[in-house]
Coordinates of N, CA and C in Angstrom, one line a residue:
Chain H
D1 N -15.2 27.3 41.5 CA -15.4 27.6 42.9 C -14.8 26.5 43.8
A2 N -14.3 26.9 44.9 CA -13.6 26.0 45.8 C -14.5 25.2 46.6
G3 N -15.8 25.4 46.5 CA -16.7 24.7 47.4 C -16.9 25.4 48.7
V4 N -17.6 24.7 49.6 CA -17.8 25.3 50.9 C -16.6 25.1 51.7
I5 N -16.1 26.2 52.3 CA -14.9 26.2 53.1 C -15.1 26.4 54.5
Q6 N -14.6 25.4 55.4 CA -14.8 25.5 56.8 C -13.4 25.6 57.4
S7 N -13.4 26.4 58.5 CA -12.1 26.5 59.3 C -12.5 26.6 60.8
P8 N -11.6 26.1 61.6 CA -10.5 25.2 61.3 C -11.0 23.8 61.0
R9 N -10.1 22.9 60.5 CA -10.5 21.5 60.2 C -10.6 20.8 61.5
H10 N -9.7 21.1 62.5 CA -9.6 20.5 63.8 C -9.5 21.5 64.8
E11 N -10.2 21.3 66.0 CA -10.0 22.2 67.1 C -10.1 21.4 68.4
V12 N -9.1 21.7 69.2 CA -9.1 21.1 70.5 C -9.0 22.2 71.5
T13 N -9.9 22.2 72.4 CA -10.0 23.3 73.4 C -10.4 22.7 74.8
E14 N -10.1 23.5 75.8 CA -10.4 23.1 77.1 C -11.9 23.6 77.5
M15 N -12.5 22.8 78.3 CA -13.8 23.1 78.8 C -13.9 24.5 79.3
G16 N -14.9 25.2 79.0 CA -15.1 26.6 79.4 C -14.6 27.6 78.5
Q17 N -13.8 27.2 77.5 CA -13.3 28.2 76.5 C -14.3 28.5 75.4
E18 N -14.2 29.6 74.8 CA -15.0 30.0 73.7 C -14.5 29.3 72.4
V19 N -15.4 28.8 71.6 CA -14.9 28.2 70.3 C -15.7 28.9 69.2
T20 N -15.0 29.3 68.1 CA -15.7 29.8 67.0 C -15.4 29.0 65.7
L21 N -16.4 28.6 65.1 CA -16.2 27.8 63.8 C -16.7 28.7 62.7
R22 N -16.0 28.6 61.5 CA -16.2 29.5 60.4 C -16.6 28.8 59.2
C23 N -17.4 29.5 58.3 CA -17.8 28.9 57.1 C -18.0 29.9 56.0
K24 N -17.4 29.5 54.8 CA -17.6 30.4 53.6 C -18.4 29.6 52.6
P25 N -19.7 30.0 52.4 CA -20.5 29.2 51.4 C -20.0 29.4 50.0
I26 N -20.6 28.6 49.1 CA -20.4 28.8 47.7 C -21.0 30.1 47.2
S27 N -20.2 30.8 46.4 CA -20.6 32.1 45.9 C -21.9 32.0 45.1
G28 N -22.9 32.8 45.5 CA -24.2 32.8 44.8 C -25.2 32.0 45.5
H29 N -24.8 31.1 46.4 CA -25.8 30.4 47.2 C -26.5 31.3 48.2
N30 N -27.8 31.1 48.5 CA -28.5 32.0 49.3 C -29.0 31.3 50.6
S31 N -28.7 30.0 50.8 CA -29.1 29.3 52.0 C -27.9 28.7 52.6
L32 N -27.8 28.7 54.0 CA -26.6 28.1 54.6 C -27.1 27.3 55.9
F33 N -26.6 26.2 56.1 CA -27.0 25.3 57.1 C -25.8 24.9 58.0
W34 N -26.0 24.8 59.3 CA -25.0 24.3 60.2 C -25.6 23.0 60.8
Y35 N -24.7 21.9 60.7 CA -25.1 20.6 61.2 C -24.1 20.1 62.2
R36 N -24.5 19.3 63.1 CA -23.6 18.6 64.1 C -23.7 17.1 63.9
Q37 N -22.6 16.4 63.9 CA -22.7 15.0 63.7 C -21.9 14.3 64.8
T38 N -22.6 13.3 65.5 CA -22.0 12.5 66.5 C -22.4 11.1 66.3
M39 N -21.7 10.1 66.8 CA -22.0 8.7 66.7 C -23.4 8.5 67.3
M40 N -23.6 9.1 68.5 CA -24.8 8.8 69.2 C -26.1 9.4 68.6
R41 N -26.0 10.6 68.1 CA -27.2 11.4 67.6 C -27.3 11.5 66.1
G42 N -26.2 11.1 65.4 CA -26.2 11.2 64.0 C -26.1 12.6 63.5
L43 N -26.7 13.0 62.4 CA -26.6 14.3 61.8 C -27.8 15.2 62.3
E44 N -27.5 16.2 63.0 CA -28.5 17.1 63.5 C -28.4 18.5 62.9
L45 N -29.5 19.0 62.4 CA -29.5 20.4 61.9 C -29.6 21.4 63.1
L46 N -28.7 22.3 63.2 CA -28.6 23.2 64.3 C -29.4 24.5 63.9
I47 N -29.1 25.0 62.8 CA -29.7 26.3 62.4 C -29.5 26.5 60.9
Y48 N -30.4 27.2 60.2 CA -30.2 27.5 58.8 C -30.6 29.0 58.5
F49 N -29.9 29.5 57.6 CA -30.1 30.9 57.1 C -30.6 30.9 55.7
N50 N -31.5 31.9 55.4 CA -31.9 32.2 54.0 C -31.7 33.7 53.8
N51 N -30.9 34.0 52.8 CA -30.5 35.4 52.5 C -30.0 36.1 53.7
N52 N -29.1 35.4 54.5 CA -28.4 35.9 55.6 C -29.3 36.0 56.9
V53 N -30.6 35.6 56.8 CA -31.5 35.8 57.9 C -31.7 34.4 58.5
P54 N -31.6 34.3 59.9 CA -31.8 32.9 60.5 C -33.3 32.6 60.4
I55 N -33.6 31.4 59.8 CA -35.0 31.0 59.6 C -35.5 30.1 60.7
D56 N -34.6 29.1 61.1 CA -35.0 28.1 62.1 C -33.8 27.8 62.9
D57 N -33.8 28.1 64.2 CA -32.7 27.8 65.1 C -33.2 26.8 66.1
S58 N -34.2 26.1 65.9 CA -34.8 25.2 66.9 C -33.9 24.0 67.2
G59 N -32.9 23.8 66.4 CA -32.0 22.7 66.6 C -30.8 23.1 67.5
M60 N -30.6 24.4 67.7 CA -29.5 24.8 68.6 C -29.7 24.3 70.0
P61 N -28.8 23.5 70.5 CA -29.0 22.8 71.7 C -29.3 23.7 72.9
E62 N -28.6 24.8 73.1 CA -28.9 25.6 74.2 C -28.3 27.0 74.0
D63 N -28.4 27.9 75.0 CA -28.0 29.3 74.8 C -26.5 29.4 74.6
R64 N -25.8 28.4 74.9 CA -24.3 28.5 74.8 C -23.9 28.5 73.3
F65 N -24.9 28.1 72.4 CA -24.6 28.1 71.0 C -25.2 29.3 70.4
S66 N -24.5 30.0 69.5 CA -25.0 31.1 68.7 C -24.4 31.1 67.3
A67 N -25.2 31.5 66.3 CA -24.7 31.6 65.0 C -25.0 32.9 64.3
K68 N -24.1 33.4 63.5 CA -24.4 34.6 62.8 C -24.0 34.5 61.3
M69 N -24.6 35.3 60.5 CA -24.3 35.4 59.1 C -24.3 36.9 58.7
P70 N -23.2 37.6 58.9 CA -23.2 39.0 58.7 C -23.2 39.4 57.2
N71 N -22.9 38.5 56.3 CA -23.0 38.7 54.9 C -23.1 37.4 54.2
A72 N -23.3 37.5 52.9 CA -23.6 36.3 52.1 C -22.4 35.4 51.9
S73 N -21.3 35.8 52.4 CA -20.1 35.0 52.1 C -19.4 34.5 53.4
F74 N -20.1 34.6 54.5 CA -19.4 34.3 55.8 C -20.5 34.0 56.9
S75 N -20.2 32.9 57.6 CA -21.0 32.6 58.8 C -20.1 32.0 59.9
T76 N -20.6 32.2 61.1 CA -19.9 31.7 62.3 C -20.8 30.9 63.2
L77 N -20.3 29.9 63.8 CA -21.0 29.2 64.9 C -20.1 29.3 66.1
K78 N -20.7 29.8 67.2 CA -19.9 30.1 68.4 C -20.5 29.2 69.5
I79 N -19.6 28.7 70.3 CA -20.0 28.0 71.5 C -19.2 28.6 72.7
Q80 N -20.0 29.1 73.7 CA -19.4 29.8 74.8 C -20.3 29.6 76.0
P81 N -19.8 29.0 77.1 CA -18.6 28.2 77.2 C -18.7 26.8 76.6
S82 N -17.7 26.3 76.1 CA -17.7 24.9 75.6 C -17.7 23.9 76.7
E83 N -18.3 22.7 76.4 CA -18.3 21.6 77.3 C -17.9 20.3 76.5
P84 N -17.4 19.3 77.3 CA -17.0 18.1 76.6 C -18.1 17.4 75.7
R85 N -19.3 17.6 76.1 CA -20.4 17.0 75.3 C -20.6 17.7 74.0
D86 N -20.0 18.8 73.8 CA -20.0 19.5 72.5 C -19.1 18.9 71.5
S87 N -18.3 18.0 71.9 CA -17.3 17.3 71.0 C -18.1 16.6 69.9
A88 N -17.8 17.0 68.6 CA -18.5 16.4 67.5 C -17.8 16.9 66.2
V89 N -18.3 16.5 65.1 CA -17.9 17.1 63.8 C -19.1 18.1 63.4
Y90 N -18.7 19.3 63.1 CA -19.7 20.3 62.7 C -19.5 20.6 61.2
F91 N -20.6 20.5 60.5 CA -20.6 20.7 59.1 C -21.4 22.0 58.7
C92 N -20.9 22.6 57.7 CA -21.6 23.8 57.1 C -22.0 23.3 55.7
A93 N -23.2 23.7 55.2 CA -23.6 23.4 53.9 C -24.3 24.6 53.3
S94 N -24.3 24.7 52.0 CA -25.0 25.8 51.3 C -25.7 25.3 50.1
T95 N -26.7 26.1 49.7 CA -27.5 25.7 48.5 C -28.1 26.9 47.9
L96 N -28.7 26.8 46.7 CA -29.4 27.9 46.1 C -30.9 27.5 46.3
Q97 N -31.5 28.2 47.3 CA -32.9 27.9 47.6 C -33.8 28.2 46.5
G98 N -34.9 27.4 46.4 CA -35.9 27.7 45.4 C -35.6 27.0 44.0
H99 N -34.5 26.3 43.9 CA -34.1 25.6 42.7 C -33.8 24.2 43.0
Y100 N -33.8 23.4 41.9 CA -33.6 22.0 42.1 C -32.2 21.6 42.3
T101 N -31.6 22.2 43.3 CA -30.1 21.9 43.5 C -29.9 21.3 44.9
E102 N -28.9 20.6 45.0 CA -28.6 19.9 46.2 C -27.8 20.9 47.1
A103 N -27.6 20.4 48.4 CA -26.8 21.1 49.3 C -25.3 20.6 49.1
F104 N -24.4 21.6 49.2 CA -23.0 21.3 49.1 C -22.4 21.4 50.5
F105 N -21.7 20.4 51.0 CA -21.1 20.4 52.3 C -19.7 20.7 52.3
G106 N -19.2 21.4 53.4 CA -17.8 21.5 53.7 C -17.2 20.3 54.2
Q107 N -15.9 20.3 54.5 CA -15.2 19.1 55.0 C -15.5 18.9 56.5
G108 N -16.0 19.9 57.1 CA -16.3 19.7 58.6 C -15.2 20.2 59.5
T109 N -15.6 20.6 60.7 CA -14.6 20.9 61.8 C -14.8 19.9 62.9
R110 N -13.7 19.2 63.2 CA -13.8 18.2 64.2 C -13.4 18.9 65.5
L111 N -14.4 19.0 66.4 CA -14.2 19.7 67.7 C -14.0 18.8 68.8
T112 N -13.0 18.9 69.6 CA -12.8 18.1 70.8 C -12.6 19.1 72.0
V113 N -13.5 18.9 72.9 CA -13.5 19.7 74.2 C -13.0 18.8 75.3
V114 N -11.9 19.2 75.9 CA -11.3 18.3 77.0 C -11.5 19.0 78.3
Chain K
G1 N -45.0 17.6 59.9 CA -44.0 18.2 59.0 C -43.3 17.2 58.2
D2 N -42.4 17.6 57.3 CA -41.7 16.7 56.4 C -40.7 15.9 57.2
S3 N -40.5 14.6 56.7 CA -39.6 13.7 57.4 C -39.1 12.7 56.4
V4 N -38.0 12.0 56.8 CA -37.4 11.0 56.0 C -37.0 9.8 57.0
T5 N -37.4 8.6 56.6 CA -37.1 7.4 57.3 C -36.3 6.5 56.5
Q6 N -35.2 6.0 56.9 CA -34.4 5.1 56.2 C -34.0 3.9 57.1
M7 N -33.7 2.8 56.4 CA -33.4 1.6 57.2 C -32.2 1.8 58.1
E8 N -32.2 1.1 59.2 CA -31.1 1.3 60.1 C -30.0 0.3 59.7
G9 N -28.8 0.8 60.0 CA -27.7 -0.1 59.8 C -27.2 -0.7 61.1
P10 N -26.0 -1.2 61.0 CA -25.1 -1.3 59.8 C -25.6 -2.4 58.9
V11 N -25.3 -2.2 57.6 CA -25.5 -3.2 56.6 C -24.1 -3.8 56.2
T12 N -24.0 -5.1 56.3 CA -22.7 -5.7 55.9 C -23.0 -6.7 54.7
L13 N -22.3 -6.5 53.6 CA -22.5 -7.4 52.5 C -21.1 -7.8 52.0
S14 N -21.1 -8.9 51.2 CA -19.9 -9.3 50.5 C -19.8 -8.6 49.2
E15 N -18.6 -8.5 48.7 CA -18.3 -7.8 47.4 C -19.2 -8.5 46.3
E16 N -19.7 -7.7 45.4 CA -20.5 -8.2 44.3 C -22.0 -8.5 44.7
A17 N -22.3 -8.3 45.9 CA -23.7 -8.6 46.3 C -24.6 -7.4 45.8
F18 N -25.9 -7.7 45.9 CA -26.9 -6.7 45.5 C -27.3 -5.9 46.7
L19 N -27.4 -4.6 46.5 CA -27.6 -3.7 47.7 C -29.0 -3.0 47.5
T20 N -29.8 -3.0 48.6 CA -30.9 -2.1 48.7 C -30.9 -1.4 50.0
I21 N -31.0 -0.1 50.0 CA -31.2 0.7 51.3 C -32.6 1.4 51.1
N22 N -33.5 1.1 52.0 CA -34.8 1.6 51.9 C -34.9 3.0 52.5
C23 N -35.7 3.8 51.8 CA -36.0 5.2 52.2 C -37.4 5.5 51.9
T24 N -38.1 6.0 52.9 CA -39.5 6.6 52.7 C -39.6 8.0 53.2
Y25 N -40.5 8.7 52.7 CA -40.6 10.1 53.1 C -42.0 10.5 53.4
T26 N -42.1 11.6 54.1 CA -43.4 12.3 54.3 C -43.2 13.7 54.0
A27 N -44.1 14.3 53.1 CA -43.9 15.7 52.7 C -45.3 16.2 52.3
T28 N -45.5 17.5 52.6 CA -46.7 18.2 52.3 C -46.8 18.7 50.9
G29 N -45.6 18.9 50.3 CA -45.5 19.5 49.0 C -45.0 18.4 48.0
Y30 N -44.2 18.9 47.0 CA -43.6 18.0 46.0 C -42.1 18.1 46.1
P31 N -41.5 17.3 47.0 CA -40.1 17.5 47.3 C -39.2 17.0 46.2
S32 N -38.0 17.5 46.2 CA -36.9 16.8 45.5 C -36.3 15.8 46.5
L33 N -35.8 14.7 46.0 CA -35.2 13.7 46.8 C -33.7 13.4 46.5
F34 N -33.0 13.1 47.5 CA -31.5 13.0 47.3 C -31.0 11.8 48.1
W35 N -29.9 11.2 47.6 CA -29.1 10.3 48.3 C -27.7 11.0 48.4
Y36 N -27.2 11.1 49.6 CA -25.8 11.6 49.9 C -25.0 10.4 50.4
V37 N -23.7 10.5 50.2 CA -22.7 9.5 50.7 C -21.7 10.2 51.5
Q38 N -21.3 9.6 52.6 CA -20.2 10.1 53.4 C -19.1 9.1 53.6
Y39 N -18.0 9.3 53.0 CA -16.8 8.4 53.2 C -16.1 8.8 54.5
P40 N -15.4 7.9 55.1 CA -14.7 8.1 56.4 C -13.9 9.4 56.4
G41 N -14.1 10.2 57.3 CA -13.3 11.5 57.5 C -13.7 12.6 56.6
E42 N -14.8 12.4 55.8 CA -15.1 13.5 54.8 C -16.5 14.0 55.1
G43 N -16.9 15.1 54.4 CA -18.2 15.6 54.5 C -19.2 14.8 53.6
L44 N -20.5 15.2 53.6 CA -21.4 14.5 52.8 C -21.3 15.0 51.3
Q45 N -21.5 14.2 50.4 CA -21.5 14.6 49.0 C -22.7 13.9 48.3
L46 N -23.2 14.6 47.3 CA -24.4 14.1 46.6 C -24.0 12.9 45.8
L47 N -24.8 11.9 45.9 CA -24.7 10.7 45.1 C -25.6 10.7 43.9
L48 N -26.9 11.0 44.2 CA -27.8 11.1 43.1 C -29.1 11.9 43.6
K49 N -29.9 12.3 42.6 CA -31.1 13.0 43.0 C -32.2 12.8 42.0
A50 N -33.4 13.1 42.4 CA -34.6 13.0 41.5 C -35.5 14.1 41.9
T51 N -36.1 14.9 40.9 CA -36.8 16.1 41.3 C -38.3 15.9 41.1
K52 N -38.8 14.8 40.4 CA -40.2 14.6 40.3 C -40.6 13.2 40.2
A53 N -41.8 12.9 40.4 CA -42.3 11.5 40.4 C -41.9 10.7 39.2
D54 N -41.4 9.5 39.4 CA -41.0 8.5 38.4 C -39.6 8.8 37.8
D55 N -39.0 9.9 38.2 CA -37.6 10.2 37.9 C -36.7 9.1 38.5
K56 N -35.7 8.7 37.7 CA -34.7 7.8 38.3 C -33.3 8.6 38.3
G57 N -32.8 8.6 39.5 CA -31.4 9.2 39.6 C -30.4 8.1 39.6
S58 N -29.3 8.3 39.0 CA -28.2 7.3 38.9 C -26.8 7.9 38.9
N59 N -25.9 7.2 39.5 CA -24.5 7.6 39.5 C -23.7 6.5 40.1
K60 N -22.5 6.3 39.5 CA -21.6 5.3 40.0 C -22.2 3.9 40.2
G61 N -23.2 3.5 39.4 CA -23.8 2.2 39.5 C -25.0 2.2 40.5
F62 N -25.1 3.2 41.2 CA -26.3 3.3 42.1 C -27.5 3.9 41.4
E63 N -28.7 3.5 41.8 CA -29.9 4.0 41.2 C -31.0 4.2 42.3
A64 N -31.9 5.1 42.1 CA -33.0 5.3 43.0 C -34.1 5.9 42.2
T65 N -35.4 5.4 42.3 CA -36.5 5.9 41.6 C -37.5 6.6 42.5
Y66 N -37.9 7.8 42.2 CA -38.9 8.6 42.9 C -40.3 8.0 42.8
R67 N -40.8 7.3 43.8 CA -42.1 6.7 43.8 C -43.1 7.5 44.6
K68 N -43.9 8.2 44.0 CA -44.8 9.1 44.7 C -45.9 8.2 45.3
E69 N -46.3 7.2 44.7 CA -47.4 6.4 45.2 C -47.1 5.6 46.5
T70 N -45.8 5.3 46.6 CA -45.4 4.6 47.8 C -44.5 5.6 48.7
T71 N -44.4 6.8 48.3 CA -43.5 7.8 49.0 C -42.2 7.2 49.3
S72 N -41.5 6.6 48.3 CA -40.2 5.9 48.6 C -39.2 6.4 47.6
F73 N -37.9 6.2 48.0 CA -36.8 6.5 47.1 C -35.6 5.5 47.5
H74 N -35.8 4.3 47.3 CA -34.9 3.2 47.7 C -33.6 3.3 46.9
L75 N -32.5 3.1 47.5 CA -31.2 3.1 46.8 C -30.8 1.7 46.5
E76 N -30.4 1.4 45.3 CA -30.0 0.1 44.8 C -28.7 0.1 44.0
K77 N -27.9 -1.0 44.2 CA -26.8 -1.2 43.3 C -26.6 -2.7 43.1
G78 N -26.4 -3.0 41.8 CA -26.4 -4.4 41.4 C -25.2 -5.2 42.0
S79 N -24.0 -4.6 42.1 CA -22.8 -5.3 42.5 C -21.9 -4.4 43.3
V80 N -21.9 -4.5 44.6 CA -21.2 -3.5 45.4 C -19.7 -3.9 45.4
Q81 N -18.9 -2.9 45.7 CA -17.5 -3.0 45.8 C -17.0 -2.6 47.2
V82 N -15.8 -3.0 47.6 CA -15.3 -2.6 48.9 C -15.3 -1.1 49.0
S83 N -15.0 -0.4 47.9 CA -14.9 1.1 47.9 C -16.3 1.8 48.2
D84 N -17.3 1.0 48.1 CA -18.7 1.6 48.4 C -18.9 1.7 49.9
S85 N -18.1 1.1 50.7 CA -18.2 1.2 52.2 C -18.3 2.7 52.6
A86 N -19.4 3.1 53.2 CA -19.6 4.5 53.6 C -20.9 4.6 54.4
V87 N -21.3 5.8 54.7 CA -22.6 6.0 55.3 C -23.4 6.7 54.3
Y88 N -24.7 6.2 54.1 CA -25.6 6.8 53.1 C -26.8 7.4 53.7
F89 N -27.1 8.6 53.2 CA -28.1 9.4 53.8 C -29.2 9.7 52.7
C90 N -30.4 9.5 53.0 CA -31.5 9.9 52.2 C -32.0 11.3 52.7
A91 N -32.4 12.1 51.7 CA -32.8 13.5 52.1 C -33.9 14.0 51.2
L92 N -34.6 15.0 51.7 CA -35.5 15.7 50.8 C -35.5 17.2 51.0
S93 N -35.9 18.0 50.0 CA -36.1 19.4 50.2 C -37.2 19.8 49.3
D94 N -37.8 20.9 49.6 CA -39.0 21.4 48.8 C -38.5 22.6 48.0
P95 N -38.2 22.5 46.8 CA -37.6 23.6 46.0 C -38.7 24.7 45.8
G96 N -39.9 24.4 46.0 CA -41.0 25.4 45.8 C -41.1 26.4 46.9
S97 N -40.4 26.1 48.0 CA -40.5 27.0 49.1 C -39.3 27.9 49.1
S98 N -39.6 29.1 49.5 CA -38.5 30.1 49.5 C -37.5 30.0 50.7
A99 N -37.9 29.2 51.7 CA -37.0 29.1 52.8 C -37.2 27.7 53.5
S100 N -37.1 26.7 52.7 CA -37.3 25.4 53.4 C -35.9 24.8 53.6
K101 N -35.9 23.9 54.6 CA -34.7 23.2 55.0 C -34.5 21.9 54.3
I102 N -33.3 21.4 54.3 CA -33.1 20.0 53.7 C -33.2 19.1 54.9
I103 N -34.0 18.0 54.8 CA -34.2 17.1 55.9 C -33.5 15.8 55.5
F104 N -32.7 15.3 56.5 CA -31.9 14.1 56.3 C -32.5 12.9 57.1
G105 N -32.4 11.7 56.6 CA -32.6 10.5 57.4 C -31.4 10.3 58.3
S106 N -31.5 9.3 59.1 CA -30.5 9.0 60.1 C -29.2 8.4 59.6
G107 N -29.2 8.0 58.4 CA -28.0 7.5 57.8 C -27.9 5.9 58.0
T108 N -27.4 5.3 57.0 CA -27.2 3.8 57.0 C -25.7 3.5 56.7
R109 N -25.1 2.9 57.7 CA -23.6 2.6 57.5 C -23.6 1.3 56.7
L110 N -22.8 1.3 55.6 CA -22.6 0.1 54.7 C -21.2 -0.3 54.8
S111 N -21.0 -1.6 55.1 CA -19.6 -2.2 55.1 C -19.6 -3.3 54.1
I112 N -18.6 -3.3 53.2 CA -18.5 -4.4 52.2 C -17.3 -5.2 52.5
R113 N -17.5 -6.5 52.6 CA -16.4 -7.5 52.8 C -15.8 -7.9 51.5
P114 N -14.4 -8.0 51.5 CA -13.8 -8.4 50.2 C -14.1 -9.9 49.9

């Protein structure tokens, strides 16, 4: 397996534009997590899914952020409209819930909103 | 709720020094415990794990023992190298839950001087 795949690796966009980040989890994993990492706030859990269903989205900063998981092999995190304070590295991770396995992280998407 | 507390960084050591990064946790169940490492520009990757009390996880010269009586999982290495410079995250998850999240500490930045 190629691991968790995120795209794009880097995204630069103008304030007010819509941004969509993509994630392909490891095949067979049933839980998926979206994290945001900044120097100021560290690693923050935004939302996580179990069997494609959102379980906890309390970390989503505001209504401008939304996440979907239409099937077991794909998830998106959308920011609309984007703001400069959304600049961060966004990580996706997946795991096999209910087993003694760790989470596997993607390489991250570095988002810069100018 | 469940939580993880780890020592704040940055931690700066000389090469071949002994390393300890403290981690304590709060959990209602019987969690699995993890240490992740993040090298510059990369995602988090598992360093070691322990799934039950008194288990010792080890990898690349790093060790951590699951201490239920002190609710701790301190990371140690006898002789650090420059290549160990990274950010280290302590984390827990409850494998017995069908939909639990993975909880991370705030991370500890480690810098090793040649």
